[in-house]
Tab-separated table of C-alpha atoms in Angstrom:
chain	number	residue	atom	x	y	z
A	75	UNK	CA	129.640	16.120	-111.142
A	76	UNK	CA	132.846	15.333	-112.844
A	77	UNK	CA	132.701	12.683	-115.714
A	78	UNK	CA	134.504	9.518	-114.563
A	79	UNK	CA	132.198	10.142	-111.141
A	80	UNK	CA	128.914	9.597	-113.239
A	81	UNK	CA	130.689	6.924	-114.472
A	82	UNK	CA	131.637	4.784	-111.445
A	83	UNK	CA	128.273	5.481	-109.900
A	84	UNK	CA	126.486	4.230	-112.934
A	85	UNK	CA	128.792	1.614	-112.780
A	86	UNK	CA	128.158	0.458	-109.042
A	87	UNK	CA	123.992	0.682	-109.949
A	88	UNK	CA	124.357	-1.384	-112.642
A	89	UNK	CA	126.159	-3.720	-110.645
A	90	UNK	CA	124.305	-4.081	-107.777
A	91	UNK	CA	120.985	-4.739	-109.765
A	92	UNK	CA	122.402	-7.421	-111.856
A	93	UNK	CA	123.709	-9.185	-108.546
A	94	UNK	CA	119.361	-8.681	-107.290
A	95	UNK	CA	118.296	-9.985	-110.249
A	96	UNK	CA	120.769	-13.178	-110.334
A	97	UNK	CA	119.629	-13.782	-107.032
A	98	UNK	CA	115.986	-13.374	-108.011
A	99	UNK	CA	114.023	-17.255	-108.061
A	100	UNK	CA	113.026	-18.226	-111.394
A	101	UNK	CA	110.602	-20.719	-109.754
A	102	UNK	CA	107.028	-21.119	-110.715
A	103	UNK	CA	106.658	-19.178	-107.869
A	104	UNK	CA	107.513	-16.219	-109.715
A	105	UNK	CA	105.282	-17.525	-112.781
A	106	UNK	CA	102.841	-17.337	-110.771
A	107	UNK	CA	103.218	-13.737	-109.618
A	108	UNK	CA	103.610	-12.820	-113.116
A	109	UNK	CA	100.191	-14.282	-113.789
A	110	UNK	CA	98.465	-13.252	-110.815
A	111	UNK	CA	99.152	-9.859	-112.768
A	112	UNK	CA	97.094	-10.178	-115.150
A	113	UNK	CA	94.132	-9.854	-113.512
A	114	UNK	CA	90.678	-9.176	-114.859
A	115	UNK	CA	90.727	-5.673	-113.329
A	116	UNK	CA	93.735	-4.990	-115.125
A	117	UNK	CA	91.918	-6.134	-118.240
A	118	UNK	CA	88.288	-4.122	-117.630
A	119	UNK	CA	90.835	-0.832	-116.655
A	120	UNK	CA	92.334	-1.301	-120.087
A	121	UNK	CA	95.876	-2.316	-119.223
A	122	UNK	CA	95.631	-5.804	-121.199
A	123	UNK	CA	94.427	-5.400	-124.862
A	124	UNK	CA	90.714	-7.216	-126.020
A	125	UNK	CA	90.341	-9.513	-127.975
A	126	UNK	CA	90.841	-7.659	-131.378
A	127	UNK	CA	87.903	-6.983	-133.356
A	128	UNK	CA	89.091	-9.151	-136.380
A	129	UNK	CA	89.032	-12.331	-134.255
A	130	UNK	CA	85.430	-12.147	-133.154
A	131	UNK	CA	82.134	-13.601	-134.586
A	132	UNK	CA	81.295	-9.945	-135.554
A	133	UNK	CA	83.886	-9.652	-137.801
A	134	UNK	CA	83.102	-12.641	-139.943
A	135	UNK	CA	79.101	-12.672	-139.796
A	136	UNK	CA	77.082	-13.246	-142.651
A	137	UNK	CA	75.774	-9.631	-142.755
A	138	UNK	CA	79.120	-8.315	-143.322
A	139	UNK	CA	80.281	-10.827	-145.503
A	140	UNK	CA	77.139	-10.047	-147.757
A	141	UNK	CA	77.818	-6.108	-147.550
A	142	UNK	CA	81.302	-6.601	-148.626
A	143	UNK	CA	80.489	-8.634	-151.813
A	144	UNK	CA	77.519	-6.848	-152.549
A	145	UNK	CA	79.183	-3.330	-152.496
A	146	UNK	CA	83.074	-4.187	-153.730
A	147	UNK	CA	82.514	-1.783	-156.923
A	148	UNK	CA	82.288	1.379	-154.845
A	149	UNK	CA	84.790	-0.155	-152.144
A	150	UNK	CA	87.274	-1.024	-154.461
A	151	UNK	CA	86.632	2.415	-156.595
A	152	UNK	CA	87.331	4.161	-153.307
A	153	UNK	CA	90.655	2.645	-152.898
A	154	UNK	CA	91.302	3.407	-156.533
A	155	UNK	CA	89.749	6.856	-155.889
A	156	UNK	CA	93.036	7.631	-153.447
A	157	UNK	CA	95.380	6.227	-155.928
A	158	UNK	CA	94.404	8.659	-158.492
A	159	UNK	CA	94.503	11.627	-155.837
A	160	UNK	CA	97.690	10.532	-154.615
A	161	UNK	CA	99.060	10.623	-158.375
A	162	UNK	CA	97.549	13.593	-159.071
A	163	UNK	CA	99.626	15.133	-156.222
A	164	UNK	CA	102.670	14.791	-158.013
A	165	UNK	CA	104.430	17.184	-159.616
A	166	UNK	CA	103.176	17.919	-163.721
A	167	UNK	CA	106.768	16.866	-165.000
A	168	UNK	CA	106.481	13.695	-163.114
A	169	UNK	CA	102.663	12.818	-163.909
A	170	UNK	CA	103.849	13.254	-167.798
A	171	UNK	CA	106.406	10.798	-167.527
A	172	UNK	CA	104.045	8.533	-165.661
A	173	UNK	CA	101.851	8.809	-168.972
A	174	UNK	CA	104.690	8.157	-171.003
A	175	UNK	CA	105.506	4.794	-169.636
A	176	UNK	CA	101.642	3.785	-169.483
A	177	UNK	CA	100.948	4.383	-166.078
A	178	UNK	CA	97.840	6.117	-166.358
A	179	UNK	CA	96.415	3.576	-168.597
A	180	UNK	CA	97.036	0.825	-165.779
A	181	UNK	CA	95.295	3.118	-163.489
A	182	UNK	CA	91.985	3.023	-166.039
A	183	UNK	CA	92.788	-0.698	-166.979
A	184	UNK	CA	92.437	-1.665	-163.419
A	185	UNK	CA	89.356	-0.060	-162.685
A	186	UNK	CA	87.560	-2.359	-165.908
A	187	UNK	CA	89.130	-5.496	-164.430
A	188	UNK	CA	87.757	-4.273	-160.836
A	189	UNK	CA	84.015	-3.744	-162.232
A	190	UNK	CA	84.609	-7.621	-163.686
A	191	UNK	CA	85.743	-8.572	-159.558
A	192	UNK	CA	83.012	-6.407	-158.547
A	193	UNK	CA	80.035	-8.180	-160.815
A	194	UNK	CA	81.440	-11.402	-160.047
A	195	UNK	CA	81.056	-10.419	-156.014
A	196	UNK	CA	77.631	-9.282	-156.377
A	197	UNK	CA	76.641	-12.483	-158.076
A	198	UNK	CA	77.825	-14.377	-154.739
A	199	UNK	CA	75.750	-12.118	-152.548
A	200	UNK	CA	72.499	-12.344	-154.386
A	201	UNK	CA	73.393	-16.209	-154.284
A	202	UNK	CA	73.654	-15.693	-150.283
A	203	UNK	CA	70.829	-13.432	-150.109
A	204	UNK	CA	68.423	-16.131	-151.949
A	205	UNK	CA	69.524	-19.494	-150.236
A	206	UNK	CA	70.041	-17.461	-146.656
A	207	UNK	CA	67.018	-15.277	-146.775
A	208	UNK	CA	69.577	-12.343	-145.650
A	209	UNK	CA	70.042	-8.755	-147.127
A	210	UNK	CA	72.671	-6.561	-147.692
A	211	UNK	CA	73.038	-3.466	-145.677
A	212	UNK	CA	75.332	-0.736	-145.009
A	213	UNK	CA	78.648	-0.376	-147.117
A	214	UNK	CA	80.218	0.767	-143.873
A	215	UNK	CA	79.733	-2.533	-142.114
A	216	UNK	CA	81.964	-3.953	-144.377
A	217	UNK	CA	85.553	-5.027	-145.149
A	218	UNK	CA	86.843	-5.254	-148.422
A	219	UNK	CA	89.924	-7.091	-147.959
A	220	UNK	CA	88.341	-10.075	-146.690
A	221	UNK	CA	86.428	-10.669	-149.408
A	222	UNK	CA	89.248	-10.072	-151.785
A	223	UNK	CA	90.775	-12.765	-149.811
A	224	UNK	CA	88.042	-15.604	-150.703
A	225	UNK	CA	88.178	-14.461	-154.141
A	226	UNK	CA	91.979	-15.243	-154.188
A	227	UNK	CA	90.941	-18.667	-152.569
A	228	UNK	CA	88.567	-19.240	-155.060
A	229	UNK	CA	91.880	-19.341	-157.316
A	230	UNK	CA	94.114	-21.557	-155.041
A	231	UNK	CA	90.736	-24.044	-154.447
A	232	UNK	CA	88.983	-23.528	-158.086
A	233	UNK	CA	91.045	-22.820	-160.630
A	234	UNK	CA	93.726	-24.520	-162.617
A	235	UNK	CA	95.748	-22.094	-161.739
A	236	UNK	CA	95.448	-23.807	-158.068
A	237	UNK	CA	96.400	-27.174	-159.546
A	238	UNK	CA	99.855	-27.388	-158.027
A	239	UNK	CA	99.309	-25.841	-154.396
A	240	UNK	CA	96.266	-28.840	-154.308
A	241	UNK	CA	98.707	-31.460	-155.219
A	242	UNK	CA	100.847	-30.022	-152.708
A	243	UNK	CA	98.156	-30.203	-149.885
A	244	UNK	CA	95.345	-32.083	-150.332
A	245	UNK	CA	96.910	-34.458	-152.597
A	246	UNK	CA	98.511	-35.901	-149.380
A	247	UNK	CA	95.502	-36.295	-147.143
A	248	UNK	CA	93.275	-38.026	-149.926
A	249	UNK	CA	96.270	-40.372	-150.132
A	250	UNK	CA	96.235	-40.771	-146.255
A	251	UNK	CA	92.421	-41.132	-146.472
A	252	UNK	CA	92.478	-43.377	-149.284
A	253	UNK	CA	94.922	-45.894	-147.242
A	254	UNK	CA	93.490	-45.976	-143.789
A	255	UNK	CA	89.582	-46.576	-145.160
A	256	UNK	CA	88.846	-49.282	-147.825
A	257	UNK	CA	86.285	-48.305	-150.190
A	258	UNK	CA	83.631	-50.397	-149.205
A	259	UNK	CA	83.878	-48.650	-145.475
A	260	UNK	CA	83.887	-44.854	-146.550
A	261	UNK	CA	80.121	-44.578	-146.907
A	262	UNK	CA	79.657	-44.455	-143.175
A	263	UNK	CA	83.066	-43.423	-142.098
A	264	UNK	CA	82.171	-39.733	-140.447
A	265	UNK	CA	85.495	-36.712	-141.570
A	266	UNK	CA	85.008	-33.578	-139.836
A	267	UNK	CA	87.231	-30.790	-141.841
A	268	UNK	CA	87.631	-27.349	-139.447
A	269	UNK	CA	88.694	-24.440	-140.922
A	270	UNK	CA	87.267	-25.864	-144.511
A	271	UNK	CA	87.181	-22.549	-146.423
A	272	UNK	CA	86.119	-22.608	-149.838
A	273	UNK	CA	85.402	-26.238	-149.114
A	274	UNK	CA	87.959	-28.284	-152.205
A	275	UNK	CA	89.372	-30.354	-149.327
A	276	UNK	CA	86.074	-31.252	-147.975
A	277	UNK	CA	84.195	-31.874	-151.638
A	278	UNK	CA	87.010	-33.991	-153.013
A	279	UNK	CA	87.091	-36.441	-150.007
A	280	UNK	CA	82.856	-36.618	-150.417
A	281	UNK	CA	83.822	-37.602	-153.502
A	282	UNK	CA	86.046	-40.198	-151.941
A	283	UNK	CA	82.367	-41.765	-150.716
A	284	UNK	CA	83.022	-40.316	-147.184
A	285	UNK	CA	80.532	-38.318	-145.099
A	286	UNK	CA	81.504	-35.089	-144.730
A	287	UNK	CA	81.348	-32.134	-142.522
A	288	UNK	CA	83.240	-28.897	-143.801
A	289	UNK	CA	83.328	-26.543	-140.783
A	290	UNK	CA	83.723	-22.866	-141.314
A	291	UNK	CA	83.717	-19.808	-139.378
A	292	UNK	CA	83.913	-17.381	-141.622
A	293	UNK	CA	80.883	-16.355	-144.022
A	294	UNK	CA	83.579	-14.923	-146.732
A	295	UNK	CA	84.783	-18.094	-147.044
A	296	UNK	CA	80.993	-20.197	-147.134
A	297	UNK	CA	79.023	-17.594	-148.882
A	298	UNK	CA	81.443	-18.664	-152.692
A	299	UNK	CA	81.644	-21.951	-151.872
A	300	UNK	CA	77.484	-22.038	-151.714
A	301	UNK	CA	77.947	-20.106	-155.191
A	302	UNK	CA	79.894	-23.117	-156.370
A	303	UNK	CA	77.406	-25.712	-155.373
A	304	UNK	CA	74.382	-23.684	-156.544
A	305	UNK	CA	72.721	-23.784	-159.732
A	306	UNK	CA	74.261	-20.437	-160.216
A	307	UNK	CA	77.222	-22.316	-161.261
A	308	UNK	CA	76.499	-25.090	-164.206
A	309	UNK	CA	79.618	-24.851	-165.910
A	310	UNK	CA	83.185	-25.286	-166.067
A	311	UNK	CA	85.163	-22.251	-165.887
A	312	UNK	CA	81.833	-19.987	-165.811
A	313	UNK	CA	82.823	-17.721	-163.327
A	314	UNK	CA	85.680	-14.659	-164.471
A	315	UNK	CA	87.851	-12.809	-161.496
A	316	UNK	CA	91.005	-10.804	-161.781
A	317	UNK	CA	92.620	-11.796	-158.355
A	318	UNK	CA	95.989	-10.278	-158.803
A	319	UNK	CA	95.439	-6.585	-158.949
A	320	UNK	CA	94.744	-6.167	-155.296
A	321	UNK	CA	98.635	-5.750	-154.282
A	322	UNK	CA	100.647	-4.281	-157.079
A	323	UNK	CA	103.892	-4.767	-155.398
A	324	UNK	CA	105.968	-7.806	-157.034
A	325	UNK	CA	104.455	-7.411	-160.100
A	326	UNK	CA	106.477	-8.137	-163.045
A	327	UNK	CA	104.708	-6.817	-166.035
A	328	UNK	CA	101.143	-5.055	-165.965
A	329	UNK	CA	99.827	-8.075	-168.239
A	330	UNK	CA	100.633	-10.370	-165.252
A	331	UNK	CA	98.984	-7.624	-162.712
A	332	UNK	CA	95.895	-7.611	-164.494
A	333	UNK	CA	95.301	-11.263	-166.108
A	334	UNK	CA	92.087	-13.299	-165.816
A	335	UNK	CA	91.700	-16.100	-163.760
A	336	UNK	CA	88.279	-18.555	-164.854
A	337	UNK	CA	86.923	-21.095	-162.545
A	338	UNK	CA	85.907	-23.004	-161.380
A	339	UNK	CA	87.735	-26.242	-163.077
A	340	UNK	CA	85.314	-28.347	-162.253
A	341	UNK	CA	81.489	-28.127	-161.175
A	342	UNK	CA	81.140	-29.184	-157.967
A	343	UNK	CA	77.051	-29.738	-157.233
A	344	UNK	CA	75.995	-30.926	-154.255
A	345	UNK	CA	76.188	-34.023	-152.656
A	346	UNK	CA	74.328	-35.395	-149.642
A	347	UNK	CA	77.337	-36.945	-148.294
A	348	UNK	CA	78.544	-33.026	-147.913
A	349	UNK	CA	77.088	-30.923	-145.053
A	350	UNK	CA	78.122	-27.624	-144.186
A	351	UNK	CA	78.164	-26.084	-140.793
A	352	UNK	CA	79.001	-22.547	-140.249
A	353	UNK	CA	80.169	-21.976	-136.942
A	354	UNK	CA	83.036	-21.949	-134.478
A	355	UNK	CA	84.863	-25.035	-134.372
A	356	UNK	CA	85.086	-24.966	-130.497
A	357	UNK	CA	81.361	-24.816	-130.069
A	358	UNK	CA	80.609	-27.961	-131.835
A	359	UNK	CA	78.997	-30.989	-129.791
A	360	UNK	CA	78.139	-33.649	-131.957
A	361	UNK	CA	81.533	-36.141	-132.020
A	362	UNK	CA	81.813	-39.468	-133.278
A	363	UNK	CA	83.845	-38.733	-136.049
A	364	UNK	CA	86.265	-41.180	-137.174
A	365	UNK	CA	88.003	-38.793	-139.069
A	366	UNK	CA	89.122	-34.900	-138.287
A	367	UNK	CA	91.547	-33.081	-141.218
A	368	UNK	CA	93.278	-30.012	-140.552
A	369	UNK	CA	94.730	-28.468	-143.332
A	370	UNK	CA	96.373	-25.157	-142.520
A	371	UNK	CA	94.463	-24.334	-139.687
A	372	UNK	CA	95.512	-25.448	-136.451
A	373	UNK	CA	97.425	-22.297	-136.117
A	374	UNK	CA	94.258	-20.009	-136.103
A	375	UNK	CA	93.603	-20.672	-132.535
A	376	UNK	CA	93.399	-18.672	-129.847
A	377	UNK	CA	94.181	-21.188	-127.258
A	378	UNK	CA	96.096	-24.460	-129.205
A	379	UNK	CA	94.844	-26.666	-126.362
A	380	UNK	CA	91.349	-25.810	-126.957
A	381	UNK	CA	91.733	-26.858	-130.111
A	382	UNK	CA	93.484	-30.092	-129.654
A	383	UNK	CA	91.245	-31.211	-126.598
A	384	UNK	CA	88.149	-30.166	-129.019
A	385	UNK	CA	89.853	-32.761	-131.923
A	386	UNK	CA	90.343	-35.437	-129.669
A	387	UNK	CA	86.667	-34.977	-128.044
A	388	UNK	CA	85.241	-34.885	-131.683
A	389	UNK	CA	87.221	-38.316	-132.166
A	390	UNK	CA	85.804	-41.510	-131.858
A	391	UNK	CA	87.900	-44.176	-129.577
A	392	UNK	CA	90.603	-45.109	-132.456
A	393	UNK	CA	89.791	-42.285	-134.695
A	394	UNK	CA	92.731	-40.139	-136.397
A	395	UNK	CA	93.529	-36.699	-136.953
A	396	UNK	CA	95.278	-35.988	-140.221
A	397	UNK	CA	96.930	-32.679	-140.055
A	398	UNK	CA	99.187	-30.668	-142.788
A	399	UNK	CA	100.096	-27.031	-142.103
A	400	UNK	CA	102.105	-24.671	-140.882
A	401	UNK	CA	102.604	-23.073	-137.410
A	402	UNK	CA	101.883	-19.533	-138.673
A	403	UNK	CA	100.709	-17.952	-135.149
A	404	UNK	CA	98.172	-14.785	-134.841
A	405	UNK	CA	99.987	-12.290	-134.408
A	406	UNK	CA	99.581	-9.146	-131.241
A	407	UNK	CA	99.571	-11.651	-128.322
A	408	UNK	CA	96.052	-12.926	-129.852
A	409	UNK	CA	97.334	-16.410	-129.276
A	410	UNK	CA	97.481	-18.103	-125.596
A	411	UNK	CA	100.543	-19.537	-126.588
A	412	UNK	CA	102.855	-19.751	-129.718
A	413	UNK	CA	105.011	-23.275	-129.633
A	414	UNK	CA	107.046	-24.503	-131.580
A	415	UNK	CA	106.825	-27.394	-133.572
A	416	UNK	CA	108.102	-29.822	-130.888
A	417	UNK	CA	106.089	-28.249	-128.733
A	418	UNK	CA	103.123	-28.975	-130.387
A	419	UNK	CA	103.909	-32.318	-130.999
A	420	UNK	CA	104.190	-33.272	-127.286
A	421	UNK	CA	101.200	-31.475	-126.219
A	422	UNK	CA	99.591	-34.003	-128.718
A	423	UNK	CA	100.931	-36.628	-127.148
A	424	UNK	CA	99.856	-35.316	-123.594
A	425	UNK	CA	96.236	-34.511	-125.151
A	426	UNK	CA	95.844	-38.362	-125.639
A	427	UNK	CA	97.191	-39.290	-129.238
A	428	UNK	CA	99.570	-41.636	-130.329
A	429	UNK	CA	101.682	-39.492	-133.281
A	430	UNK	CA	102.109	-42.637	-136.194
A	431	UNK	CA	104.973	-43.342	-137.849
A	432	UNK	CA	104.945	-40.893	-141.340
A	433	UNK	CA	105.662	-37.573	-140.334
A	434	UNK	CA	106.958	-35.276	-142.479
A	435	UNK	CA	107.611	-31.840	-144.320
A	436	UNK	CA	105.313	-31.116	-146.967
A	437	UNK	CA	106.924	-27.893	-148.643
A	438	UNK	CA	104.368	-25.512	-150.270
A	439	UNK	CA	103.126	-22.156	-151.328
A	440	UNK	CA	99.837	-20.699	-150.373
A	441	UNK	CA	97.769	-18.837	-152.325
A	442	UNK	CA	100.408	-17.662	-154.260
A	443	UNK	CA	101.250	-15.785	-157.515
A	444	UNK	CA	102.799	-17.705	-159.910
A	445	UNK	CA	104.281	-14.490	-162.072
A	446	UNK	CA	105.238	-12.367	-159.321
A	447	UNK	CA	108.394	-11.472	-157.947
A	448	UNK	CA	108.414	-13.177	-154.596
A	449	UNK	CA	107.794	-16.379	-153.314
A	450	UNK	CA	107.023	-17.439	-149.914
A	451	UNK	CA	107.369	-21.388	-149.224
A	452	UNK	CA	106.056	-23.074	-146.114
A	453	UNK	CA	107.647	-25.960	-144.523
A	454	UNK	CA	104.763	-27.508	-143.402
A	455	UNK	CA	104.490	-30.543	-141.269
A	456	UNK	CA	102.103	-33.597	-142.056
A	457	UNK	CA	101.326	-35.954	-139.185
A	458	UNK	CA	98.803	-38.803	-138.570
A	459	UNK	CA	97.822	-39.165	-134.787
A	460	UNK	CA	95.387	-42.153	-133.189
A	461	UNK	CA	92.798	-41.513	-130.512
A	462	UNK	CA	93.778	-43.405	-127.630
């Protein structure tokens, strides 16, 4: 068939299915039929993806937590065990200039700071393993980067070095709380903080005379926080990690790559204004709260109604939400639905809250490195709603 044929033809399909699909009803009718797809045979045949693993229960539990603090020396040697092989696998010429400019000796520099990481991880297990009456089990039930992740929250939450993303964040909210709650009211004023990680947010507003519930999910984040408020931990800046040496892109100099980080700035025992309950936030009951802070978390969900039907439920009649975050979605179609900031805003309105005049952007980093090369700023949104 001749060129300019193919052509036309190609032409004339492409034509015609444009005119069927401009013609095609973009009602909820065909919403619907797009739904009605997605059908739980499709889903038990495998044509719609589970739930990944990394968003279950499983893949937080306290057993693996505990594994993955109790073995990070030979988890963390193994990753350094493939950087070595893949240097090796360079050519000789190359490996002696890699000497020449001190690479090696980074190589054998990291691996002391990582047995410092690695002692200060198994301290926080045997901690867990005492007050939980758990064990540690199999290194391969594990997952290293997660707990590398709550020790670079122990920085951002515990450190000096955190000072400035805390003013940034929770600075804001203990103002908020501060203002809405005289002092002689906080002692039996109820704050429910979801998503409390290594729990700063939630200790400095007990401290505030508040009662306190820091919810968690995740047993990397509760197992160092229960470090913190143990007698394990009678000192200020008692504790040693090297939290930096886990990415060694952006790095400026090798001295920044491998520096020390102490903590925790200040010892934070145990109060019995502070209770800690480690479980989904969706699955929680007990409401009455007159307070529930979000701080960079509202974003986890799954489903964001869910969660803002659950805040409002937890709510006593008149109660607030304080919120200050981002809208950083789960990524792979894990969430329901990813809105935008409007979005969310009305659906918070529709919930049954009245947004209060204050909104605004709170611009911050998040667990960031203050020597490194890049810098990644959220323009996070702070909002007080009301119960109605």
């Amino acid at each position: 068939m001749e060129p300019t044929v193919v052509a036309l033809a190609l032409s004339f399909f492409f034509g015609l299915y444009g005119i069927i699909l401009w013609k095609r009803p973009t009602s909820t009718v065909l919403y619907g039929s797009r739904l009605s797809r997605l059908s739980p045979l499709r889903r038990r045949a495998g044509l719609i993806p589970p739930t990944p693993f990394y968003s279950s229960s499983a893949a937080y539990s306290l057993q693996r937590a505990l594994n993955s603090f109790q073995h990070f020396d030979t988890l963390s040697q193994g990753e350094m065990d493939k950087r070595w092989t893949s240097f090796s696998e360079m050519p000789q010429r190359h490996r002696d200039l890699a000497k020449d400019i001190g690479y090696m000796r980074k190589l054998c520099d990291m691996e002391t700071a990582n047995a410092v990481n690695a002692a200060t991880a198994r301290s926080i297990a045997s901690c867990a393993m005492h007050e939980l009456h758990a064990i540690s089990t199999s290194e391969s039930d594990s997952d290293l980067s997660r707990a590398r992740e709550a020790l670079k929250h122990l920085v951002r939450d515990w450190s000096d070095e955190g000072a400035k993303e805390r003013q940034n964040t929770i600075r804001p909210i203990l103002d908020e709380l501060e203002k809405l709650s005289p002092t002689e009211n906080r002692s039996g004023a109820r704050v429910l903080v979801p998503g409390s990680g290594l729990g700063r947010l939630s200790w400095e507003i007990a401290q505030l005379g508040f009662d306190v519930t820091a919810n968690e999910f995740s047993y990397f984040m509760t197992i160092p926080f229960r470090f913190l408020l143990s007698n394990k931990t009678s000192q200020p800046l008692q504790h040693v990690i090297h939290p930096y040496l886990f990415n060694l892109s952006h790095q400026r100099t090798n001295t920044s790559l491998l520096r020390s980080v102490r903590f925790p700035d200040v010892v934070p025992q145990h109060c019995p204004n502070l209770h800690i309950v480690e479980a989904d936030f969706l699955t929680l009951t007990t409401g009455a709260f007159d307070f529930v802070v979000t701080m960079f978390f509202i974003d986890t969900s799954v489903s964001i109604v869910d969660y803002l039907q659950q805040i409002h439920d937890l709510l006593t009649p008149g109660g607030r939400w304080i919120n200050l975050g981002p809208l950083l979605w789960t990524s792979g179609f894990v969430s329901k639905m990813e809105l935008s900031l409007e979005e969310v805003l009305d659906l918070t309105v529709k919930v049954g809250f009245r947004l209060e005049p204050g909104r605004r952007q709170v611009n911050t980093e998040y667990t960031a490195n203050e020597e490194g090369m890049m810098r990644w700023i959220y323009e996070a949104e702070f909002w007080v709603a009301t119960k109605l």
